Coordinates of C-alpha atoms in Angstrom, one line a residue:
X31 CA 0.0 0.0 0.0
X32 CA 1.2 3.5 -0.5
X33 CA 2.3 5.3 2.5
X34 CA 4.2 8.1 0.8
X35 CA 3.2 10.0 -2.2
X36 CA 5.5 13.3 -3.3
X37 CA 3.8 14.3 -6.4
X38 CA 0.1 14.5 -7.4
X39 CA -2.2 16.3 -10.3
X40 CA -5.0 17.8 -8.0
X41 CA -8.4 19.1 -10.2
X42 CA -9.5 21.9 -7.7
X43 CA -13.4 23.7 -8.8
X44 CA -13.9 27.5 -6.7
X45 CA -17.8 27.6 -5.6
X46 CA -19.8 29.2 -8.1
X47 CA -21.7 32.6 -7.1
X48 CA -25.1 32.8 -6.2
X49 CA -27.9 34.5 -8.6
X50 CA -29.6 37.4 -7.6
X51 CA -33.0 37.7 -7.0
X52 CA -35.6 39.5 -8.7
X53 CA -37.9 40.3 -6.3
X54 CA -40.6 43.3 -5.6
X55 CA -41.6 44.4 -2.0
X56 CA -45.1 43.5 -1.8
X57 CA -47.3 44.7 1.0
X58 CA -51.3 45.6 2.2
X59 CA -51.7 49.4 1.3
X60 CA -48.0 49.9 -0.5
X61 CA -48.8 48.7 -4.1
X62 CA -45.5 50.5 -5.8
X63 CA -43.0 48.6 -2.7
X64 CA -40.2 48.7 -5.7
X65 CA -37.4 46.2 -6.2
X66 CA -36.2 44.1 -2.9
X67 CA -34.2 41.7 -4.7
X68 CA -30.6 40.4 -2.7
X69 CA -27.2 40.2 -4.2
X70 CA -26.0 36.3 -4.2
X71 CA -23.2 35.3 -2.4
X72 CA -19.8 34.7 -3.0
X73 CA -18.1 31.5 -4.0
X74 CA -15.4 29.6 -2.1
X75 CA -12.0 29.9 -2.7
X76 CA -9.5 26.6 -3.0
X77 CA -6.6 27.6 -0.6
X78 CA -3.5 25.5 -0.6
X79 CA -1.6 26.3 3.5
X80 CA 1.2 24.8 4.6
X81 CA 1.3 22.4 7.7
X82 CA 4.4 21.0 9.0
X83 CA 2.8 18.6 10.1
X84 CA 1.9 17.1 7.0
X85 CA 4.7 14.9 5.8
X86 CA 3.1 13.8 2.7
X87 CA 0.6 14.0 -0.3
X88 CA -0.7 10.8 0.4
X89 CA -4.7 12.3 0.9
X90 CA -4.9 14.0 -2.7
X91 CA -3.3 10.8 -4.0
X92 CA -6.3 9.1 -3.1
X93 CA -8.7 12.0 -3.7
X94 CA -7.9 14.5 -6.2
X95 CA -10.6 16.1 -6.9
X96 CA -11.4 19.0 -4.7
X97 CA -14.4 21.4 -4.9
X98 CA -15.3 24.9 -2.7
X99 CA -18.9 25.3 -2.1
X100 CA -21.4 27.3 -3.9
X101 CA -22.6 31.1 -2.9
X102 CA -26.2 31.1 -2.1
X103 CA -28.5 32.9 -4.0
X104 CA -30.1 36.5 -2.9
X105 CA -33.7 36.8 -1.6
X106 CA -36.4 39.0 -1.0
X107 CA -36.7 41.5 1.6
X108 CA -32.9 42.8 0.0
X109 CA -31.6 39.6 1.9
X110 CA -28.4 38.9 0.4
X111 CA -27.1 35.2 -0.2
X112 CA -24.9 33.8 2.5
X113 CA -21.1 33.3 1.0
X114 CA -19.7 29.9 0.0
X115 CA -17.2 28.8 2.2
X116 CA -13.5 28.7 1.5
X117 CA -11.9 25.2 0.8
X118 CA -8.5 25.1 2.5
X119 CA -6.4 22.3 1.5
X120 CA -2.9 21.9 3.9
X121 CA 0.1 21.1 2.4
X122 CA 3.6 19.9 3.6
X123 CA 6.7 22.5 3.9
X124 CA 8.4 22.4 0.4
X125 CA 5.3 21.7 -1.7
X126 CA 5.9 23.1 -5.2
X127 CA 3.0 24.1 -7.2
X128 CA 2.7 23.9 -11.1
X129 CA 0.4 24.0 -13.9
X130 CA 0.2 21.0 -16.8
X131 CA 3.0 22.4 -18.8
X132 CA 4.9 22.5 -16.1
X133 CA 5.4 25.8 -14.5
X134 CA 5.8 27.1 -11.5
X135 CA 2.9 29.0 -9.5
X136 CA 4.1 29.3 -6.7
X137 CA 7.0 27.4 -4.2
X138 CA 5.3 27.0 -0.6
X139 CA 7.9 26.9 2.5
X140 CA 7.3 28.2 6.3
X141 CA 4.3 27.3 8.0
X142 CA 1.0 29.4 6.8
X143 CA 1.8 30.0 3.6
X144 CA -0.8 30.2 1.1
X145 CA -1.7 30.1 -2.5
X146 CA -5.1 30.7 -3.8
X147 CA -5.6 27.7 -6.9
X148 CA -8.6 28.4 -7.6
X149 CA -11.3 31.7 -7.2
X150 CA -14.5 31.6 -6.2
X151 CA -17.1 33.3 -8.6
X152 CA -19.0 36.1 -8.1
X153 CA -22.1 36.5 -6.8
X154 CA -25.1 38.4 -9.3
X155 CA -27.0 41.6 -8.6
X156 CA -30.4 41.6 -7.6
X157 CA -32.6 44.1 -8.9
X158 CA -32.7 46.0 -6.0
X159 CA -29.2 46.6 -7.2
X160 CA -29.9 47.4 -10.7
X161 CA -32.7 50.0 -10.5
X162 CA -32.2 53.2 -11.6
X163 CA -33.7 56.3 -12.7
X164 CA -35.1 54.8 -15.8
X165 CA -35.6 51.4 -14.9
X166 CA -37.5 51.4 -11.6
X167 CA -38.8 48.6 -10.7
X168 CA -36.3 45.7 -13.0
X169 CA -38.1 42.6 -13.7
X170 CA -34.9 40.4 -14.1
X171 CA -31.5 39.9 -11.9
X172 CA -27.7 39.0 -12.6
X173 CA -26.7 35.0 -12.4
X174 CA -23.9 34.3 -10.4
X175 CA -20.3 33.3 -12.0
X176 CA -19.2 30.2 -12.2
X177 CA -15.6 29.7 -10.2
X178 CA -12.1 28.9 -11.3
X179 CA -11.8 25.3 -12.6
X180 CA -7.7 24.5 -12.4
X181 CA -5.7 20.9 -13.0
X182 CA -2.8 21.6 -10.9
X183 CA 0.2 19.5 -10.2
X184 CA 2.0 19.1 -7.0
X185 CA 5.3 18.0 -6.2
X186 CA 7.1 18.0 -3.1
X187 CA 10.6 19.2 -2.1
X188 CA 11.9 17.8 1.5
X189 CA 12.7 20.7 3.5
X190 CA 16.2 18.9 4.8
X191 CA 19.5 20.8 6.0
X192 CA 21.2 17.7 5.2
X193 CA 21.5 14.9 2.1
X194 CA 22.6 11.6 2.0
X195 CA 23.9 10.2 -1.2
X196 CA 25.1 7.2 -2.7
X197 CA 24.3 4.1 -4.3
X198 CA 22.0 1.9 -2.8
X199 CA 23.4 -0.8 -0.4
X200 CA 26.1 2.3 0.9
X201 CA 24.3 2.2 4.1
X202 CA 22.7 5.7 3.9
X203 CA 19.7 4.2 6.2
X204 CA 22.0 2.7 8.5
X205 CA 23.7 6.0 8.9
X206 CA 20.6 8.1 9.3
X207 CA 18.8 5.6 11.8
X208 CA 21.8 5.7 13.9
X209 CA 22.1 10.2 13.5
X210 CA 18.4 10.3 14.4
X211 CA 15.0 8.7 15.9
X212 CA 14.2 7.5 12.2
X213 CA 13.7 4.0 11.8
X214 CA 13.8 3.3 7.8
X215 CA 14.1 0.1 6.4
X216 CA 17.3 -1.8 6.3
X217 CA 18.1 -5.1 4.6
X218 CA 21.3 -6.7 2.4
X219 CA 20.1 -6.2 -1.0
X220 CA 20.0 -2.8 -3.4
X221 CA 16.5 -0.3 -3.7
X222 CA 15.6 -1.5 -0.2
X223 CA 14.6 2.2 0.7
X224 CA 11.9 3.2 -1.7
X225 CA 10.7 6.4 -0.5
X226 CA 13.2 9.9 1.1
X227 CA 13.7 9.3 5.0
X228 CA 13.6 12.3 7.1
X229 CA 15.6 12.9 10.6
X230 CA 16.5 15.2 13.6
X231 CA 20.1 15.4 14.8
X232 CA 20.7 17.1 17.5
X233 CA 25.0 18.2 18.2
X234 CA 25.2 20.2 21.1
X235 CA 22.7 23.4 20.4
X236 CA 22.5 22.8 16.6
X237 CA 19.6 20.8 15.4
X238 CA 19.0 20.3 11.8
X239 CA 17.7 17.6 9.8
X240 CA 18.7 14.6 7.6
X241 CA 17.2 12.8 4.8
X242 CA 18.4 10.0 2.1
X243 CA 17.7 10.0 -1.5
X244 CA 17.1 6.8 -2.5
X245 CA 17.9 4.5 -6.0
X246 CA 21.1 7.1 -7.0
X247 CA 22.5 4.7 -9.9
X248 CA 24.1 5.9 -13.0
X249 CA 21.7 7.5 -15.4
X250 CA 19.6 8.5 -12.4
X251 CA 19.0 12.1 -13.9
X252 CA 17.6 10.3 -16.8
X253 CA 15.5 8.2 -15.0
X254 CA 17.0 4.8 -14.3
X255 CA 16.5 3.4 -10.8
X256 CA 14.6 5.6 -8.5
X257 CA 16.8 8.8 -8.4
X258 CA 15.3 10.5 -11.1
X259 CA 12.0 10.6 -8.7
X260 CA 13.4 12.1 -5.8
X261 CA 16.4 14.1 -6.9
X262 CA 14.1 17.3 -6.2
X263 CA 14.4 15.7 -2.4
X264 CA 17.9 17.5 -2.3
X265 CA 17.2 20.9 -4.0
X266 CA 16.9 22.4 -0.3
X267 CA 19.4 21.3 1.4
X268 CA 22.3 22.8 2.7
X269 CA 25.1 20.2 2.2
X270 CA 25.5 17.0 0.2
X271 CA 26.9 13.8 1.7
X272 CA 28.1 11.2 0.1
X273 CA 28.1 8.0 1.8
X274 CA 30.7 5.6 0.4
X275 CA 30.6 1.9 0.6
X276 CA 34.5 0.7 1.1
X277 CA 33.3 -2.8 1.6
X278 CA 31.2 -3.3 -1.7
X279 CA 31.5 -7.1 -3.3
X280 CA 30.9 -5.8 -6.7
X281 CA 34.3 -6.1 -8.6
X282 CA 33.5 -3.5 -11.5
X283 CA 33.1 -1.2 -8.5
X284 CA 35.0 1.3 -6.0
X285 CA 34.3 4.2 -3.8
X286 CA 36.4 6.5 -5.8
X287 CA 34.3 5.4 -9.1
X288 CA 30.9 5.7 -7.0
X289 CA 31.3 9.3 -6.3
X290 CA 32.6 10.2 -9.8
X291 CA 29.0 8.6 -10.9
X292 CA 27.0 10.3 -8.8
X293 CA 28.6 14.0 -8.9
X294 CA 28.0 13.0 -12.5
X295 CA 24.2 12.4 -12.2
X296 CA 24.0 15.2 -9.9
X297 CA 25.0 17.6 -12.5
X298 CA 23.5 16.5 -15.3
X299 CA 20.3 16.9 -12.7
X300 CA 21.8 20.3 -12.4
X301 CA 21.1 23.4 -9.6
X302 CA 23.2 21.7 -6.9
X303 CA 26.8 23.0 -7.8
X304 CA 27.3 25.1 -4.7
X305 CA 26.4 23.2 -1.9
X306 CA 29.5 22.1 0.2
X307 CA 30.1 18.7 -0.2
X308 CA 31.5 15.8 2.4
X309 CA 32.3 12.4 1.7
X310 CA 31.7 9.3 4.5
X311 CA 33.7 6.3 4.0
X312 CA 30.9 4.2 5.5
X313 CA 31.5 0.1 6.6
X314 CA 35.3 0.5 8.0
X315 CA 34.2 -2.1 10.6
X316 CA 35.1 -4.5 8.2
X317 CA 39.2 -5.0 8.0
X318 CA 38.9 -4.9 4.3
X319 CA 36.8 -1.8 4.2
X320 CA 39.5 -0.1 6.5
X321 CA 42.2 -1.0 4.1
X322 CA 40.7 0.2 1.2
X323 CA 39.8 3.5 3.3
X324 CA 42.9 4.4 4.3
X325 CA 44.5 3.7 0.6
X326 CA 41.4 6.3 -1.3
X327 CA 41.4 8.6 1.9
X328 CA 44.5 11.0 0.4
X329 CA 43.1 11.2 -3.5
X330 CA 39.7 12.4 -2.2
X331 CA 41.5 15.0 0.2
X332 CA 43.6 16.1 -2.8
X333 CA 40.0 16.9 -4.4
X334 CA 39.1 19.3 -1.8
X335 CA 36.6 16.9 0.4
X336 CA 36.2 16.8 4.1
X337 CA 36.7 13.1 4.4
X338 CA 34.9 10.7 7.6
X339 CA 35.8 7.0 8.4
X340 CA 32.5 6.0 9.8
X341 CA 30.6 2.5 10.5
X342 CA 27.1 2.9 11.0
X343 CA 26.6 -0.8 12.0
X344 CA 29.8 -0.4 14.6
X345 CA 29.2 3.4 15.6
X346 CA 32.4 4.3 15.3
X347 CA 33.3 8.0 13.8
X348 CA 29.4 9.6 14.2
X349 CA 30.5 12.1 16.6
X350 CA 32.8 13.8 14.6
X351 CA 30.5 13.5 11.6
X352 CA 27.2 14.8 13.5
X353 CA 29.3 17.9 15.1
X354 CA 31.1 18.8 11.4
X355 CA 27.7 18.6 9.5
X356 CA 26.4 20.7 12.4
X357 CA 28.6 22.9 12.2
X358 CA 28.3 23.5 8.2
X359 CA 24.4 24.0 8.6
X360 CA 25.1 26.5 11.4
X361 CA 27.7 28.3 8.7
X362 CA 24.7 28.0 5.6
X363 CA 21.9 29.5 8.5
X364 CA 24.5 32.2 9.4
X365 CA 24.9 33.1 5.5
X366 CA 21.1 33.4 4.8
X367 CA 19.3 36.7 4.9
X368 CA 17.7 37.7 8.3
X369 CA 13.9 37.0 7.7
X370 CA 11.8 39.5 9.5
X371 CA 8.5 39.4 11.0
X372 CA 5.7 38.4 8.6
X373 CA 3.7 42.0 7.7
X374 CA 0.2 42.0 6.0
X375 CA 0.1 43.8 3.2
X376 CA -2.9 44.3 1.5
X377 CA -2.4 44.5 -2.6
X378 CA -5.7 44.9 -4.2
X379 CA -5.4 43.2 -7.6
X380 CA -4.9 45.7 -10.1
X381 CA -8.9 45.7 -12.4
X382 CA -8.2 46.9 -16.2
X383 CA -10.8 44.8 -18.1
X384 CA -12.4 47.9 -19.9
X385 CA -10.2 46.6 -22.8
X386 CA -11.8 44.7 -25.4
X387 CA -11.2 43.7 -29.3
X388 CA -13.1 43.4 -32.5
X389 CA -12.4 41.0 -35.1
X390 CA -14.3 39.4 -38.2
X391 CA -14.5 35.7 -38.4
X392 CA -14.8 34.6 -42.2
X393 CA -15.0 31.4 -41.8
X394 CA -18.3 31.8 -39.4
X395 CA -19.2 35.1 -40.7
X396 CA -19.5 37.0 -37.8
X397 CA -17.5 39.4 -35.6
X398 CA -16.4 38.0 -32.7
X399 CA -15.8 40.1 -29.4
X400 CA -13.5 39.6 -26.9
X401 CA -12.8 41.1 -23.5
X402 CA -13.0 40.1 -19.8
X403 CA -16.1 42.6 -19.1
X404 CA -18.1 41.6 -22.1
X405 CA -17.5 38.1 -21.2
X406 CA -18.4 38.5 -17.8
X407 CA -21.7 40.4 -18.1
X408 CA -22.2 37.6 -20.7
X409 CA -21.6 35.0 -18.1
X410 CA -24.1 37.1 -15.7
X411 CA -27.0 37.5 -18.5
X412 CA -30.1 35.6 -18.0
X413 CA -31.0 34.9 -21.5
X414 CA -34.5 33.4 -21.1
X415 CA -35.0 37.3 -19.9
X416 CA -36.0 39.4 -22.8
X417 CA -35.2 42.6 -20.1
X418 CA -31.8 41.3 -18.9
X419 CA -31.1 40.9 -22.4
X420 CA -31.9 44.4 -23.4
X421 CA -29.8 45.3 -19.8
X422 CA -27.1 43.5 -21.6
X423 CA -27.1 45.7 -25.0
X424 CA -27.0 48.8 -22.6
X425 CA -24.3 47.9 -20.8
X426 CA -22.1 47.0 -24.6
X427 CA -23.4 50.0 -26.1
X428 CA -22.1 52.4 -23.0
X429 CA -18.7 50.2 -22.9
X430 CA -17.9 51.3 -26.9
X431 CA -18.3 47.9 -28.2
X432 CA -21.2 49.4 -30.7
X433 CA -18.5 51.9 -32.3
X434 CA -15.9 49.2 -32.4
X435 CA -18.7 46.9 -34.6
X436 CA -19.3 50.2 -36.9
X437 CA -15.2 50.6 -37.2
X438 CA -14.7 47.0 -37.6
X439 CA -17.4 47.2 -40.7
X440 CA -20.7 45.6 -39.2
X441 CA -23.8 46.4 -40.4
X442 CA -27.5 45.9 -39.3
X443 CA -27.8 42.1 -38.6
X444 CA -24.5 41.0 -38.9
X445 CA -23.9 38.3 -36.1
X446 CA -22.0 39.0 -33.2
X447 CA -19.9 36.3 -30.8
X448 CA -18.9 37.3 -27.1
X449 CA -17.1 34.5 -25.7
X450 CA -15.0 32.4 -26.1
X451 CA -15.0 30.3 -29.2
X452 CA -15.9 27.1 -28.0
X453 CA -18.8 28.5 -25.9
X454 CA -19.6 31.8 -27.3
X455 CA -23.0 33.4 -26.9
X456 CA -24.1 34.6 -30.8
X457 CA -26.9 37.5 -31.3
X458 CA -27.9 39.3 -34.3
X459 CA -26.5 43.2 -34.1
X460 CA -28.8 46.2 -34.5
X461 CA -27.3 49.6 -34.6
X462 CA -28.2 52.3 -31.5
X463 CA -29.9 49.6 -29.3
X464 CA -29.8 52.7 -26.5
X465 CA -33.4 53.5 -25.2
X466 CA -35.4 55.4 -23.2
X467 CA -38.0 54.2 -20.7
X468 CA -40.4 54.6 -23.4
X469 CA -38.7 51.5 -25.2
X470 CA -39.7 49.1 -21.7
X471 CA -42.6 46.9 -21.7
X472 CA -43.5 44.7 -18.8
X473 CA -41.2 43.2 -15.8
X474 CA -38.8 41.1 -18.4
X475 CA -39.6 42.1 -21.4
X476 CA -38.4 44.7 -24.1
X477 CA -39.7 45.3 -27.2
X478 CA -36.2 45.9 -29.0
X479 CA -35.8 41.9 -29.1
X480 CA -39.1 41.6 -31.3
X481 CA -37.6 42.2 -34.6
X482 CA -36.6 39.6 -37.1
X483 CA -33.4 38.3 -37.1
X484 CA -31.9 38.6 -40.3
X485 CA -28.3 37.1 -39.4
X486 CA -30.2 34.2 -37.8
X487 CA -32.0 33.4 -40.5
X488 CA -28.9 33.3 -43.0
X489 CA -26.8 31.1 -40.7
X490 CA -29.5 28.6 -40.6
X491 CA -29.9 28.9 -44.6
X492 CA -26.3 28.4 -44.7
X493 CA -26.3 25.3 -42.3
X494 CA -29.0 23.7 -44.4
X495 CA -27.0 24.7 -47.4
X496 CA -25.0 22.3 -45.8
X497 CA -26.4 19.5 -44.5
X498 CA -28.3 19.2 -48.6
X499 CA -24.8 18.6 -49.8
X500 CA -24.0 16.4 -47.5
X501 CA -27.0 14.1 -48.0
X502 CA -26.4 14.3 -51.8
X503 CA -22.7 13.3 -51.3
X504 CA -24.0 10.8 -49.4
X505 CA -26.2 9.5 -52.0
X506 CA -23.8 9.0 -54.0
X507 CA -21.2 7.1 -51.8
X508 CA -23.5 4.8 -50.8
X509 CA -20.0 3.0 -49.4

C-alpha cells in the first residue's frame, strides 16, 4: 500500500456565485413597494496552507478532486445570499506548485503560507441593485459566475538541512537511523529504501535535519533506478553527503568510481553545484573496508573533500561526523538573509478589463468580441429574460463595443460572438440599441428583441446549405 506520495495532479473547482433575486416588496396598502431583490453570495475559494505537520501527499493521491462550495443565492426582503465557504487544502513544507505544462505558481515553504488555486465566482446583482432612474422597478436579476476550474500539479521538495547520497546498499539508512529517531528500512540487497527518510540530529545546540535520496545509480537524472524521482528531495538542502561503501562485493566497483558517478548524475540533474560537499567512507568495521579507506582517503583529500571514516553498524566516527555537519548547517543559516516578522500587506489586484477587441471571423461570418467585461456580463445575463437581455445591449453600447462593430465594418444584422469560441453566446446586431423608458414593456420584457433576425436566419440557410450537400454526397457514396 502506498504510504508516501511526493507528487500528485489535483483538479481543484472554486464555488460558483449565487444569482440574484428578482424580487418586488409586496405589502397591504404599498402597491408601488419597488425592487427588494438580494445580491447572491460569494463563492469559495480553493486555498493551498502549509502544515508542518503534513509529511506527505498521500490524501490528494487518493482524492484529487477537490471542490469549494457554492454562494447562495439573494432573496427578497434585499436579503443577500450567504457566501460559500473557503476550501483550505494543507500542504507539507516544500510543496511546489505547477500548472500542466509544467510551470511554476508558486513554491510553498514556512508554515502558513498560502496560494489561492482556484477563485471563487462572483455573486449576481439583484434588482434591487440594478434599479435606476429609468428602470424602476427591473423585472430580471444578474446570475452568479461560475468559479475557477484548475488541474494543478503538485510536487514535493523535503525541506532537509542535510542529504545523504550514494548508491543503494552504501548504508545511507544505516547511517541516518543511527544520526536520528528515524527507523527506515534496512536489509542486504539494493532499492531496499523506496521512499526519502527524514531525521532530527541534534549536536550540542544545533539541530537540523537529515534525509536520504534513494535508487542514486548511473543514469539516475535520466531516469533509471529511482533517483530520477526524488532528486528534487535535495534541492533544499544545505550540504550533500556522500556516503561511500569501502566494503562493496561488486568487482567493477569502488568508492572513488561511486562518487565520480554520482557527482555525475547530480550535475547532469543540475542546480546543486554550490552546496558544500563531504564524503563518508561508510563500513570500515570490516578489516577490508579499513584498508581500502585508508588507501582512497588521500586522493579524495587532494579533491578538496572533508573526508569521515565511519561504521554505521559499529558506531564508530558519528560524533565527529554529526558535530562537522552541524557545524556547516550552522555556517549556511549564518549566510542566509535575516527573515523579518511576517507583515500583512494588503495589494488589491490591479482591475483593467475595460479593454476589449473586435475582429471578423470569415470562416463563421460573424465578428467576434472579446474582453473580460463583455464576457463576464455575458456569463451574468439571464438569456430566457427578454429585459436582462436588453440590460445586456445597454451595458455593450455604453462600454464602446457598438463603435468598435461600426469601425470593424458591421452592419445591421450582422452576427456577433462574445465568448470564447468554444462557448460563445451569438446574437444578431442592431445599430443604437440605446433606449429610453419609453422603449420598456412589462417586468422582463423589451420590445427591441421583437424584430426579425436577419443574421439568424442566413446562418441557418447556410447550415441547411450544408447539410443538402452532404445528403447528396451521401447518396452517392452509398460505401
Amino acid at each position: 500500500m502506498t504510504t508516501f506520495v511526493d507528487r500528485v495532479e489535483l483538479h481543484v473547482a472554486a464555488g460558483n456565485g449565487g444569482h440574484g433575486c428578482a424580487s418586488v416588496h409586496r405589502e397591504k396598502f404599498k402597491p408601488l413597494g419597488g425592487p427588494d431583490g438580494g445580491n447572491g453570495g460569494r463563492g469559495g475559494d480553493v486555498i493551498l496552507t502549509v502544515d508542518q505537520s503534513v509529511t506527505t501527499l498521500l490524501e490528494y493521491h487518493h482524492s484529487p478532486h477537490r471542490k469549494a462550495t457554492n454562494g447562495k443565492p439573494g432573496e427578497g426582503g434585499h436579503r443577500a445570499g450567504k457566501d460559500g465557504q473557503d476550501l483550505v487544502l494543507t500542504v507539507p513544507d516544500g510543496t511546489v506548485i505547477l500548472d500542466k505544462r509544467g510551470n511554476v505558481l508558486a513554491d510553498l515553504v514556512g508554515q502558513g503560507t498560502t496560494y489561492v488555486a482556484a477563485q471563487g465566482g462572483r455573486g449576481g446583482l439583484g434588482n434591487a441593485a440594478l434599479a435606476s432612474a429609468r428602470r424602476k422597478a427591473p423585472g430580471f436579476a444578474l446570475l452568479g459566475e461560475p468559479g475557477d476550474l484548475q488541474d494543478i500539479v503538485l510536487e514535493l521538495k523535503t525541506v532537509a538541512d542535510v542529504a545523504l547520497v550514494g548508491y543503494p546498499s552504501a548504508g545511507k539508512s544505516s547511517l541516518i537511523s543511527v544520526l536520528s529517531a528515524a527507523k527506515p528500512k534496512i536489509a542486504d540487497y539494493p532499492f531496499t529504501t523506496l521512499v526519502p527518510n527524514l531525521g532530527v540530529v541534534t549536536a550540542g545546540s544545533t539541530v537540523y535535519t537529515i534525509a536520504d535520496v534513494p535508487g542514486l545509480i548511473p543514469g539516475a537524472s535520466q531516469g533509471r533506478g529511482l533517483g530520477l524521482e526524488f532528486l528534487r528531495h535535495v534541492e533544499r538542502c544545505s550540504v550533500l553527503v556522500h556516503v561511500l561503501d569501502t566494503a562493496t562485493l561488486e568487482s567493477d566497483r569502488d568508492p572513488v568510481s561511486d562518487l565520480d558517478a554520482i557527482e555525475e548524475e547530480l550535475k547532469q540533474y543540475g542546480g546543486l553545484g554550490d552546496r558544500p560537499r563531504v564524503v563518508v567512507l561508510n563500513k570500515i568495521d570490516i578489516p577490508d573496508g579499513q584498508d581500502l579507506a585508508d588507501m582512497i582517503r588521500p586522493d579524495l583529500e587532494e579533491r578538496g573533500y572533508r573526508v569521515f571514516e565511519i561504521s554505521a553498524v559499529a558506531r564508530t566516527g558519528l560524533k565527529e561526523l554529526s558535530f562537522a555537519l552541524a557545524e556547516i548547517v550552522a555556517q549556511a543559516r549564518a549566510a542566509k538573509p535575516k527573515e523579518e516578522a511576517t507583515r500583512i500587506v494588503i495589494r488589491p489586484k490591479a482591475v483593467d478589463d475595460a479593454g476589449f477587441t473586435v475582429t471578423y471571423d470569415e470562416h463563421e461570418d460573424l465578428y467576434r468580441v472579446r474582453g473580460e467585461k463583455p464576457e463576464r456580463w455575458v456569463r451574468q445575463t439571464d438569456f430566457n429574460n427578454d429585459e436582462a437581455v436588453g440590460y445586456l445591449a445597454d451595458r455593450l453600447n455604453r462600454l464602446g463595443v457598438e463603435d468598435e462593430l461600426m469601425k470593424a465594418g458591421a452592419r445591421a444584422g450582422d452576427g456577433v460572438a462574445i465568448g470564447p469560441d468554444e462557448n460563445a453566446v451569438v446574437f444578431d446586431w442592431e445599430p443604437t440599441l440605446m433606449a429610453g423608458a419609453e422603449m420598456l414593456g412589462r417586468r422582463g420584457e423589451d420590445h427591441r428583441l421583437e424584430a426579425p433576425r436577419p443574421a439568424a436566419q442566413r446562418r441557418r440557410d447556410r447550415e441547411a446549405e450544408r447539410d443538402e450537400s452532404q445528403r447528396e454526397f451521401d447518396e452517392f457514396n452509398p460505401f
